[in-house]
Short mmCIF file of C-alpha atoms in Angstrom, two decimals:
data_model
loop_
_atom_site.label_atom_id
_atom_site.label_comp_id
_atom_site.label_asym_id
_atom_site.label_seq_id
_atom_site.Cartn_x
_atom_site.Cartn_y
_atom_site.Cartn_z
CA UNK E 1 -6.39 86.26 -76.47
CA UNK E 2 -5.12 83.78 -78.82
CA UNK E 3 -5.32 79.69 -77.74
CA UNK E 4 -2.33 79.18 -75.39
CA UNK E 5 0.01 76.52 -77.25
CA UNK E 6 0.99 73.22 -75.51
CA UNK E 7 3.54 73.11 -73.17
CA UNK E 8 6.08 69.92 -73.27
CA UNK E 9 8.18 69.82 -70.09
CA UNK E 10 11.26 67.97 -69.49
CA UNK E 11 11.55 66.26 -66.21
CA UNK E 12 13.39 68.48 -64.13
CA UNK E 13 11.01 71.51 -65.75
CA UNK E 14 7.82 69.17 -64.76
CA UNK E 15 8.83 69.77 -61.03
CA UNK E 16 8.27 73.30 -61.12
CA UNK E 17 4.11 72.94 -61.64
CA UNK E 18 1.66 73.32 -59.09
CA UNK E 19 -1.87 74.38 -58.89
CA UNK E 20 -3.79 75.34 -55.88
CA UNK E 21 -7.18 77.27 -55.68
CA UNK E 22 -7.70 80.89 -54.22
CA UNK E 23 -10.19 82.77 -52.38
CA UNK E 24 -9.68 86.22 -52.27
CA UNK E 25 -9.88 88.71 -49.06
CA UNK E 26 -10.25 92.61 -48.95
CA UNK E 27 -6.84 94.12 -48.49
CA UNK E 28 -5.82 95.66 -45.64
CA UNK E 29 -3.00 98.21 -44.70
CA UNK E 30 0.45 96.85 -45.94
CA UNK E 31 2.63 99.98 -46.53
CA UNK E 32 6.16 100.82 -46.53
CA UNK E 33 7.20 100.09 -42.95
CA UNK E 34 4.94 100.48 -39.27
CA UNK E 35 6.77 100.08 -35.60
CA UNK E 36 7.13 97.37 -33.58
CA UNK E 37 9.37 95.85 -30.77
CA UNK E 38 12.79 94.51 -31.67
CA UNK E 39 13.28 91.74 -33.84
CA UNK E 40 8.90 92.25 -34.23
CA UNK E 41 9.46 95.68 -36.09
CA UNK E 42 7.96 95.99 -39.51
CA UNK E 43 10.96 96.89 -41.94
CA UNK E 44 9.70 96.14 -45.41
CA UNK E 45 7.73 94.20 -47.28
CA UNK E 46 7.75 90.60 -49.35
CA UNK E 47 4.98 90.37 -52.82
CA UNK E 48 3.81 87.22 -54.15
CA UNK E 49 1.44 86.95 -56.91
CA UNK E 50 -1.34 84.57 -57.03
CA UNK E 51 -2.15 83.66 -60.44
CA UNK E 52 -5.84 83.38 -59.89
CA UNK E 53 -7.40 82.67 -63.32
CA UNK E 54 -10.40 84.35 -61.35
CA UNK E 55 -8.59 87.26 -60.38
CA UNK E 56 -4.54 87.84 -60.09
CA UNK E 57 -3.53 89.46 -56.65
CA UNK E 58 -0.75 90.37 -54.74
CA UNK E 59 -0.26 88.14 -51.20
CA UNK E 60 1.64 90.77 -48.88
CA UNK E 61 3.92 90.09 -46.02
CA UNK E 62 5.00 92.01 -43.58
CA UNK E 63 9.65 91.89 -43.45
CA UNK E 64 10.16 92.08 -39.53
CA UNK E 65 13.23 92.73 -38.33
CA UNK E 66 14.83 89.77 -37.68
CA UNK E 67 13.98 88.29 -41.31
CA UNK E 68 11.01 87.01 -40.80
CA UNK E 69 7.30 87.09 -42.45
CA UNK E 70 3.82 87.48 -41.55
CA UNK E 71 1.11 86.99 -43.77
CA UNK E 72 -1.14 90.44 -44.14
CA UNK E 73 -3.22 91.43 -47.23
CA UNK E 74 -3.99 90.28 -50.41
CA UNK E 75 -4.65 93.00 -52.89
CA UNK E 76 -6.02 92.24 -56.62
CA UNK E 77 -3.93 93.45 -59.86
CA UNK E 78 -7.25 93.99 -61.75
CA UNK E 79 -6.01 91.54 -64.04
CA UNK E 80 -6.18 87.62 -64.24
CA UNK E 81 -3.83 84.81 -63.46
CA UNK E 82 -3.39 81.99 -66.00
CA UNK E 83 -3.80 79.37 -63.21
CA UNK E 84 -0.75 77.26 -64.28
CA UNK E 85 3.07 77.91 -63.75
CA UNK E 86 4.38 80.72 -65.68
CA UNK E 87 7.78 78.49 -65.86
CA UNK E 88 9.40 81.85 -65.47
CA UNK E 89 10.99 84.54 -63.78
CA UNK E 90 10.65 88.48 -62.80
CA UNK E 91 6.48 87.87 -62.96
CA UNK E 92 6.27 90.07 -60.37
CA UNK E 93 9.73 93.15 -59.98
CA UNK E 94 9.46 96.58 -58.24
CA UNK E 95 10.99 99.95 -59.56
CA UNK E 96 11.51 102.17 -56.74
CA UNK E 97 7.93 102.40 -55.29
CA UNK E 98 5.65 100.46 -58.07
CA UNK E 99 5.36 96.83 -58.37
CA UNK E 100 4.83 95.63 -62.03
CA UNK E 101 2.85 92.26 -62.43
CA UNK E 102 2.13 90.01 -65.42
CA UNK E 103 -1.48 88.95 -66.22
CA UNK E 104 -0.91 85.82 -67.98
CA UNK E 105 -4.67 84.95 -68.07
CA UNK E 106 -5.77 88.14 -69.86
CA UNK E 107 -2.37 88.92 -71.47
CA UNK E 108 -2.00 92.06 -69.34
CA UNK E 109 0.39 94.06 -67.04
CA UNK E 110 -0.44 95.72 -63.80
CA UNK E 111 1.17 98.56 -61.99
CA UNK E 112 0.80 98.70 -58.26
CA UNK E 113 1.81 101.84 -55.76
CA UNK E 114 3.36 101.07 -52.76
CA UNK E 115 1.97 103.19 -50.16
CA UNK E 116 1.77 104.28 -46.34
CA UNK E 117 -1.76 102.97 -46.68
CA UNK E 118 -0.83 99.74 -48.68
CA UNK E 119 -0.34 98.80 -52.22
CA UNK E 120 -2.96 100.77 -54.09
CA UNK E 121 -3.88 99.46 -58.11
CA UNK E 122 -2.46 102.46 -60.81
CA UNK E 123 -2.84 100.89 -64.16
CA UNK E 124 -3.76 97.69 -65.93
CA UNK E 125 -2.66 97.90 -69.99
CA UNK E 126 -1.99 95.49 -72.78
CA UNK E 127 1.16 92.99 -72.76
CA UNK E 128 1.77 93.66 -76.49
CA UNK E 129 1.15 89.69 -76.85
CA UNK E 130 0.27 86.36 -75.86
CA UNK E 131 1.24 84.96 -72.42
CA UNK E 132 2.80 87.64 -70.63
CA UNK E 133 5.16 85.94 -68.16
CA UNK E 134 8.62 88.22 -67.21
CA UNK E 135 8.59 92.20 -67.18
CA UNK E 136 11.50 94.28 -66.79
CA UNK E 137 11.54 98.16 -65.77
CA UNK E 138 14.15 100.80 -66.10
CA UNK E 139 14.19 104.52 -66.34
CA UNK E 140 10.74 105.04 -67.63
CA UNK E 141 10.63 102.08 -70.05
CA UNK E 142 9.11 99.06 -69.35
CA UNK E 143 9.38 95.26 -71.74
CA UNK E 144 7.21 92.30 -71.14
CA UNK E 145 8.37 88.84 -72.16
CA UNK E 146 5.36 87.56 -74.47
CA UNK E 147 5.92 83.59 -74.22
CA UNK E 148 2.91 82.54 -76.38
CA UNK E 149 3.61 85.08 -79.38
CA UNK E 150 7.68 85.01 -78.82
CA UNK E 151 8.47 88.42 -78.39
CA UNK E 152 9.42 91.47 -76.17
CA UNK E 153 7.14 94.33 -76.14
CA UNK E 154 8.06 98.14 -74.89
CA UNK E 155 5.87 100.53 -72.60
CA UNK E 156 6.28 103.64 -71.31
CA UNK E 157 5.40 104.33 -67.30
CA UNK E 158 4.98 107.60 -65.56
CA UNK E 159 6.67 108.28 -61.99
CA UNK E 160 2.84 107.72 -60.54
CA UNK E 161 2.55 104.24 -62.23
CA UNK E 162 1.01 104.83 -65.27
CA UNK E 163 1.21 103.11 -68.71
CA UNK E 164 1.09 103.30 -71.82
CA UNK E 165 2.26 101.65 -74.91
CA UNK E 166 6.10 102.24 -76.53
CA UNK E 167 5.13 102.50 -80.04
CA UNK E 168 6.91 99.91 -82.35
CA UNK E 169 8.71 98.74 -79.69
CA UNK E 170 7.63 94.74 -80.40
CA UNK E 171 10.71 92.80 -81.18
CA UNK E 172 10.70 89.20 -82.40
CA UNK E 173 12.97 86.53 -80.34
CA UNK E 174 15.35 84.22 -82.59
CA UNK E 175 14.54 81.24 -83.66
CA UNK E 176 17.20 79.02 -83.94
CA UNK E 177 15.08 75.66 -84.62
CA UNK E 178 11.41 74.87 -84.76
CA UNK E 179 11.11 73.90 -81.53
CA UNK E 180 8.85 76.52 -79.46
CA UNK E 181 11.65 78.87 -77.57
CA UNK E 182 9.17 78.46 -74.11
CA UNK E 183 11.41 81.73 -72.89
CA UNK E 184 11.61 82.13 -69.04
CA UNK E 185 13.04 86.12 -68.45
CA UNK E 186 13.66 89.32 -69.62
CA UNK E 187 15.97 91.69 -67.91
CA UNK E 188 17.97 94.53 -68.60
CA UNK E 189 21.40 95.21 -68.34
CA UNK E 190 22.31 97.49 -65.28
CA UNK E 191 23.45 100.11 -67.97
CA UNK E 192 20.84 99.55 -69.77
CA UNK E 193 22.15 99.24 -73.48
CA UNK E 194 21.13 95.60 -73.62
CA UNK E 195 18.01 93.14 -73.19
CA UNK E 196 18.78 89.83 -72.41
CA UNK E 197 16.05 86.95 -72.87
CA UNK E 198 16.60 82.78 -71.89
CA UNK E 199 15.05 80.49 -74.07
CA UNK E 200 14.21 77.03 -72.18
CA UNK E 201 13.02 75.39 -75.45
CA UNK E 202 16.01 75.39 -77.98
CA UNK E 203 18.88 76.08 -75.48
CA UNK E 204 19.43 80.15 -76.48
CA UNK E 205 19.99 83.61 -74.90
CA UNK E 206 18.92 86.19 -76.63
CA UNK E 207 20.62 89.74 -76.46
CA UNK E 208 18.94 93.16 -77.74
CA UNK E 209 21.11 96.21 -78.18
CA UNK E 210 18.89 99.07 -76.82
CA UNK E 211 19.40 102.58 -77.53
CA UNK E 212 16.79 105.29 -76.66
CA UNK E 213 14.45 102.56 -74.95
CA UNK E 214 14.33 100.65 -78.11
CA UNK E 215 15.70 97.41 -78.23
CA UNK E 216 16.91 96.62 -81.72
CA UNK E 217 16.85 93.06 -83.43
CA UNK E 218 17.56 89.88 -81.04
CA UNK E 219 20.96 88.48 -81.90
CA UNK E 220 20.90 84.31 -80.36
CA UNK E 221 24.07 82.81 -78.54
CA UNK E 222 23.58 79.10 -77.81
CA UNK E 223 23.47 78.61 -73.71
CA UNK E 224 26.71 77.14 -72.00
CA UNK E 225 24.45 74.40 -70.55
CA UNK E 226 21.33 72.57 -71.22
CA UNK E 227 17.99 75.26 -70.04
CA UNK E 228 18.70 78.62 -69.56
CA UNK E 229 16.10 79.70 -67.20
CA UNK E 230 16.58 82.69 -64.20
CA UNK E 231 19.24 85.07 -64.32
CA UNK E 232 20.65 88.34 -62.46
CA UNK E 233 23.45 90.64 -63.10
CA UNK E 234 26.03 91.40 -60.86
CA UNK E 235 27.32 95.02 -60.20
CA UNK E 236 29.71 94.96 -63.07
CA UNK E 237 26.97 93.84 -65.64
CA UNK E 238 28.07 90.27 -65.76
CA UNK E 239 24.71 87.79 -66.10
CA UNK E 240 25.08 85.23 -64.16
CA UNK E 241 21.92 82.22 -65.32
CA UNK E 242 20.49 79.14 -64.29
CA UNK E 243 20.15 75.79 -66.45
CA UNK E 244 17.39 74.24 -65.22
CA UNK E 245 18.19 70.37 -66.56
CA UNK E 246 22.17 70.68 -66.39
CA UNK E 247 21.43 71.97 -62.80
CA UNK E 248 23.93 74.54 -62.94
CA UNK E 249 24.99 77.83 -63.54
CA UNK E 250 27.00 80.14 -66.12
CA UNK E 251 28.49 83.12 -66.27
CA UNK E 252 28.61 85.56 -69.63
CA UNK E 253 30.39 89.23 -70.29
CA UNK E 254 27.92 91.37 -71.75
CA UNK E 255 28.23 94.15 -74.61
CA UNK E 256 25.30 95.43 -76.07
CA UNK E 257 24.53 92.40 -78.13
CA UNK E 258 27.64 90.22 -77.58
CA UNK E 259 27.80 87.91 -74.77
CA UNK E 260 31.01 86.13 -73.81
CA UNK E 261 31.08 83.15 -71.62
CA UNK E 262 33.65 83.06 -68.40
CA UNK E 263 32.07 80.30 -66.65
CA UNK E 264 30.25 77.00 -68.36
CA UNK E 265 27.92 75.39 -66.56
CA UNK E 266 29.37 75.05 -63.36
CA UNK E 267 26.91 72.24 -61.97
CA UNK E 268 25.62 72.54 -58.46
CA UNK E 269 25.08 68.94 -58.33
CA UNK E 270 21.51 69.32 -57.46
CA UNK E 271 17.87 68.71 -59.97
CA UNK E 272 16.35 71.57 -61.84
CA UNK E 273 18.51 74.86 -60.83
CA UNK E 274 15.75 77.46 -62.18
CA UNK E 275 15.21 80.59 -60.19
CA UNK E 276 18.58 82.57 -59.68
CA UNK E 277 19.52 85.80 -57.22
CA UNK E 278 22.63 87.63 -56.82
CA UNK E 279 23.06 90.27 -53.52
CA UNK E 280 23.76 93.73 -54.40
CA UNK E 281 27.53 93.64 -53.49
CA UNK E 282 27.75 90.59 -56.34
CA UNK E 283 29.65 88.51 -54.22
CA UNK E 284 27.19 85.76 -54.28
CA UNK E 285 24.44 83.72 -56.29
CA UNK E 286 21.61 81.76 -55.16
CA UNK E 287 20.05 78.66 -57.37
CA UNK E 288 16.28 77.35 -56.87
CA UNK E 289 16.91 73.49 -57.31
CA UNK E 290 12.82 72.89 -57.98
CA UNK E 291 13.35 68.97 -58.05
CA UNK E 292 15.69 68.74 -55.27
CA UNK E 293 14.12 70.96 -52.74
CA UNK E 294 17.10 72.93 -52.15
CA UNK E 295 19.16 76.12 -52.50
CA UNK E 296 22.37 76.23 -53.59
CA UNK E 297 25.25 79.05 -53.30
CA UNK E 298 28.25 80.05 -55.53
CA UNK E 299 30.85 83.06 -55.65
CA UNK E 300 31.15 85.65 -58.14
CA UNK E 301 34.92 86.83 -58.59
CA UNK E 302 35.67 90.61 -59.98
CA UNK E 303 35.91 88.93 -63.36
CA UNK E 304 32.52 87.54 -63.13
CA UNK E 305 34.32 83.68 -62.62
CA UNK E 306 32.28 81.09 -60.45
CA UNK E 307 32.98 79.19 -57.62
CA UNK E 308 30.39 76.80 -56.25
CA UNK E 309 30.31 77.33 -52.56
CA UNK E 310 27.77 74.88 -50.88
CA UNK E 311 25.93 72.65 -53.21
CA UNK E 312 23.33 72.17 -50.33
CA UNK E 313 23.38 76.09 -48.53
CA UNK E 314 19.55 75.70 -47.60
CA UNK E 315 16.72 73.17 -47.39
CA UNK E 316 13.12 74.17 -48.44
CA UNK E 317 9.95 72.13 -47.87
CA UNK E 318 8.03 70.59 -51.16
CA UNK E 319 10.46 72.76 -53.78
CA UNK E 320 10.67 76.17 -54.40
CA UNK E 321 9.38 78.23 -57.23
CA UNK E 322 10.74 81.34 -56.86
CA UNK E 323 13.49 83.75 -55.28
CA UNK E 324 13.82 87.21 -54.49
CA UNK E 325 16.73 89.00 -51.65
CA UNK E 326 15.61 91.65 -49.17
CA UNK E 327 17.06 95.07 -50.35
CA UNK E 328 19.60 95.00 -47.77
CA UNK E 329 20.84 91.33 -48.78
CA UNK E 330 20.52 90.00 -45.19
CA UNK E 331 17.52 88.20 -45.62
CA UNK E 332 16.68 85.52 -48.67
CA UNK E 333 12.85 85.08 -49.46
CA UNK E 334 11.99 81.55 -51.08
CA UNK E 335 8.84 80.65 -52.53
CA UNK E 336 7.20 77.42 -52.34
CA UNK E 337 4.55 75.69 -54.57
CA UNK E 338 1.81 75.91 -51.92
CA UNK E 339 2.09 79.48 -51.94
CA UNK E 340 3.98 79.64 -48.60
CA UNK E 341 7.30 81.77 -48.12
CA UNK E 342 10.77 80.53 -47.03
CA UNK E 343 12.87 82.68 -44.87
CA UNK E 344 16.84 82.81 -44.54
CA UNK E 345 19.02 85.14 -42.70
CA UNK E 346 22.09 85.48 -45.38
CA UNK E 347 25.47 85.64 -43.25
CA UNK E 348 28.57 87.59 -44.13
CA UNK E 349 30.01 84.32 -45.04
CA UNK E 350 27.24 84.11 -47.64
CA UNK E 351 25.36 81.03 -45.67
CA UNK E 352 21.71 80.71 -44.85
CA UNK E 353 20.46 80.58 -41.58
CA UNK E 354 16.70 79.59 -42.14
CA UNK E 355 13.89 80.42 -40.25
CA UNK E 356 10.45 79.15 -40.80
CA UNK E 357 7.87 79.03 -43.63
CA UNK E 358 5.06 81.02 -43.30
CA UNK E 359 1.72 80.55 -45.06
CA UNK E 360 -0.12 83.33 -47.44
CA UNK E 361 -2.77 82.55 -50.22
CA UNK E 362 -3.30 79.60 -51.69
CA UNK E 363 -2.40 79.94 -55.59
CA UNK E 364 -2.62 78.80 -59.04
CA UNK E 365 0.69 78.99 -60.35
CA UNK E 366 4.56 79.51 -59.92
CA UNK E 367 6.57 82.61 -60.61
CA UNK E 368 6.08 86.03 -58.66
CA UNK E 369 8.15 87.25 -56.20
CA UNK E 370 9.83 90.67 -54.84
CA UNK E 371 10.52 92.78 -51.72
CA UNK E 372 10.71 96.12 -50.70
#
């Protein structure tokens, strides 16, 4: 693994550090869903990665019911944690039934079954470069988000978890100016013909056109607002993406490798908008505001248009770090820089009702966070 280059942070991206030590315990049962009494039944599941430069795991928590957590087993990746922030997002997704981790210590990616009998370790395989920090999964294919090296890298993975390299599949991210591109995400489209990849160094999102799993050459758009960071896609494939030092979010039509914008940094008047969410319906989207220890909410129109809703929709305690939304959008999972979990009950009205914060591992690093 090649020396890890220095990492200059603005001030609103300095909020998002925090490191914490870990001590590992043997897993224990934490599969799909087990019974319980009412608002105490076991429904699902919420994954947090450690980044342990000793050892990377998975902190599990049991989804009750009523939108809830508690804390049950920790369960190791087989690869290691870089022991910083990733200063990322999607370090941790799930496809279906397997969880995909980076391995930003040892510039590996993990796959991870999710079982009756808990999450059981598949595979552990090469990132295709330096500083793995985002992955992204669909239909078979797999790309990793090198930060270190600056580039995407394909694999292949089989229905049990399984992985192995996509041959020639390493694509190069633009570079616009000489300052380091320090890229946060890489997601597909939700048809899949594109790649899209924010750049929180020189202000760019990338787009690949991707045909046949491979994406082809990365064609830069400069960012609506200052810091692209996390982004989602709504239903109809518009991506919807945080700026971390404008504090606000845009909106972009995307075509294969064209990207429009429909909305320009509409600010949600809060510090250091990073991680980003949008429920299923794409109705609404949820900012992160690291430096202002809050969440913020805006509506997505049919044309992909936004509307900020509640500059302040939730409170969380010390900052959060990351964001992920229960599978049936009713609940809203928050993570904080102590390794702890925020919970919210997401209304029809899209509001947050919170609930309380409940305590996992202690860990070395931001970024990681899904649900099943």
């Amino acid at each position: 693994m090649s020396v890890h280059s220095a990492r200059i942070l603005t001030p609103a991206l300095a909020a998002v550090a925090a490191t914490s030590l870990l001590g590992l315990a043997p897993a224990n049962a934490a599969g799909p869903a087990s019974g319980g009494s009412a608002g105490n039944a076991i429904v699902g599941h919420v994954y947090e990665t450690t980044n342990s430069p000793d050892g990377n795991a998975i902190q599990v928590f049991d989804r009750l019911r009523d939108g809830r957590l508690q804390a049950a087993a920790r369960v190791a990746t087989g690869g290691r944690g870089l022991g910083s922030s990733l200063a990322s997002q999607n370090g941790l997704v799930r496809d279906g039934d397997l969880l995909f981790a980076v391995n930003a210590g040892d510039d590996t990616v993990s796959t991870l079954a999710i079982t009756d009998h808990g999450l059981v370790g598949r595979a552990v395989a090469p990132s295709g470069g330096d500083r793995p920090v985002s992955i992204t999964v669909r239909q078979g294919v797999v790309y990793v988000l090198n930060q270190d090296s600056e580039t995407i890298s394909g694999l292949r993975v089989s229905h049990d978890g399984q992985l192995r390299p996509l041959a020639h599949s390493t694509r190069s991210l633009s570079k616009p100016s000489a300052n380091p591109t320090a890229a946060a995400q890489v997601s597909f489209s939700p048809d899949g013909q594109t790649l899209a990849v924010t750049h929180k160094g020189d202000q760019t999102i990338d787009t690949f056109a991707v045909r046949s799993g491979y994406a082809g050459r990365a064609t830069a758009h400069r960012s609506s607002g200052t810091t692209p960071y996390g982004f989602a896609f709504d239903r109809l494939g518009h991506a919807i993406v945080s700026e971390a030092d404008a504090s606000a979010v845009s909106s972009y039509a995307v075509n294969g490798n064209q990207l429009r914008t429909i909305s320009a940094s509409v600010s949600d008047h809060q510090a250091a908008a990073c991680w980003l969410v949008v429920t299923s319906d794409g109705h609404y989207a949820y900012t992160v505001n690291a430096a202002s220890s809050s969440i913020s909410s805006y509506r997505i129109n049919a044309s992909g248009r936004l509307e900020l809703v509640a500059s302040v929709a939730g409170s969380t305690s010390g900052g959060g770090t990351d964001a992920a939304l229960s599978p049936d959008n009713k609940s809203l999972y928050v993570r904080l820089a102590n390794g702890a979990v925020a919970s919210y009950t997401v209304d029809e009205d899209g509001s947050l009702t919170p609930h309380q914060d409940t305590t996992g591992a202690a860990v070395s690093g931001t970024a990681g966070l899904a649900t099943n």
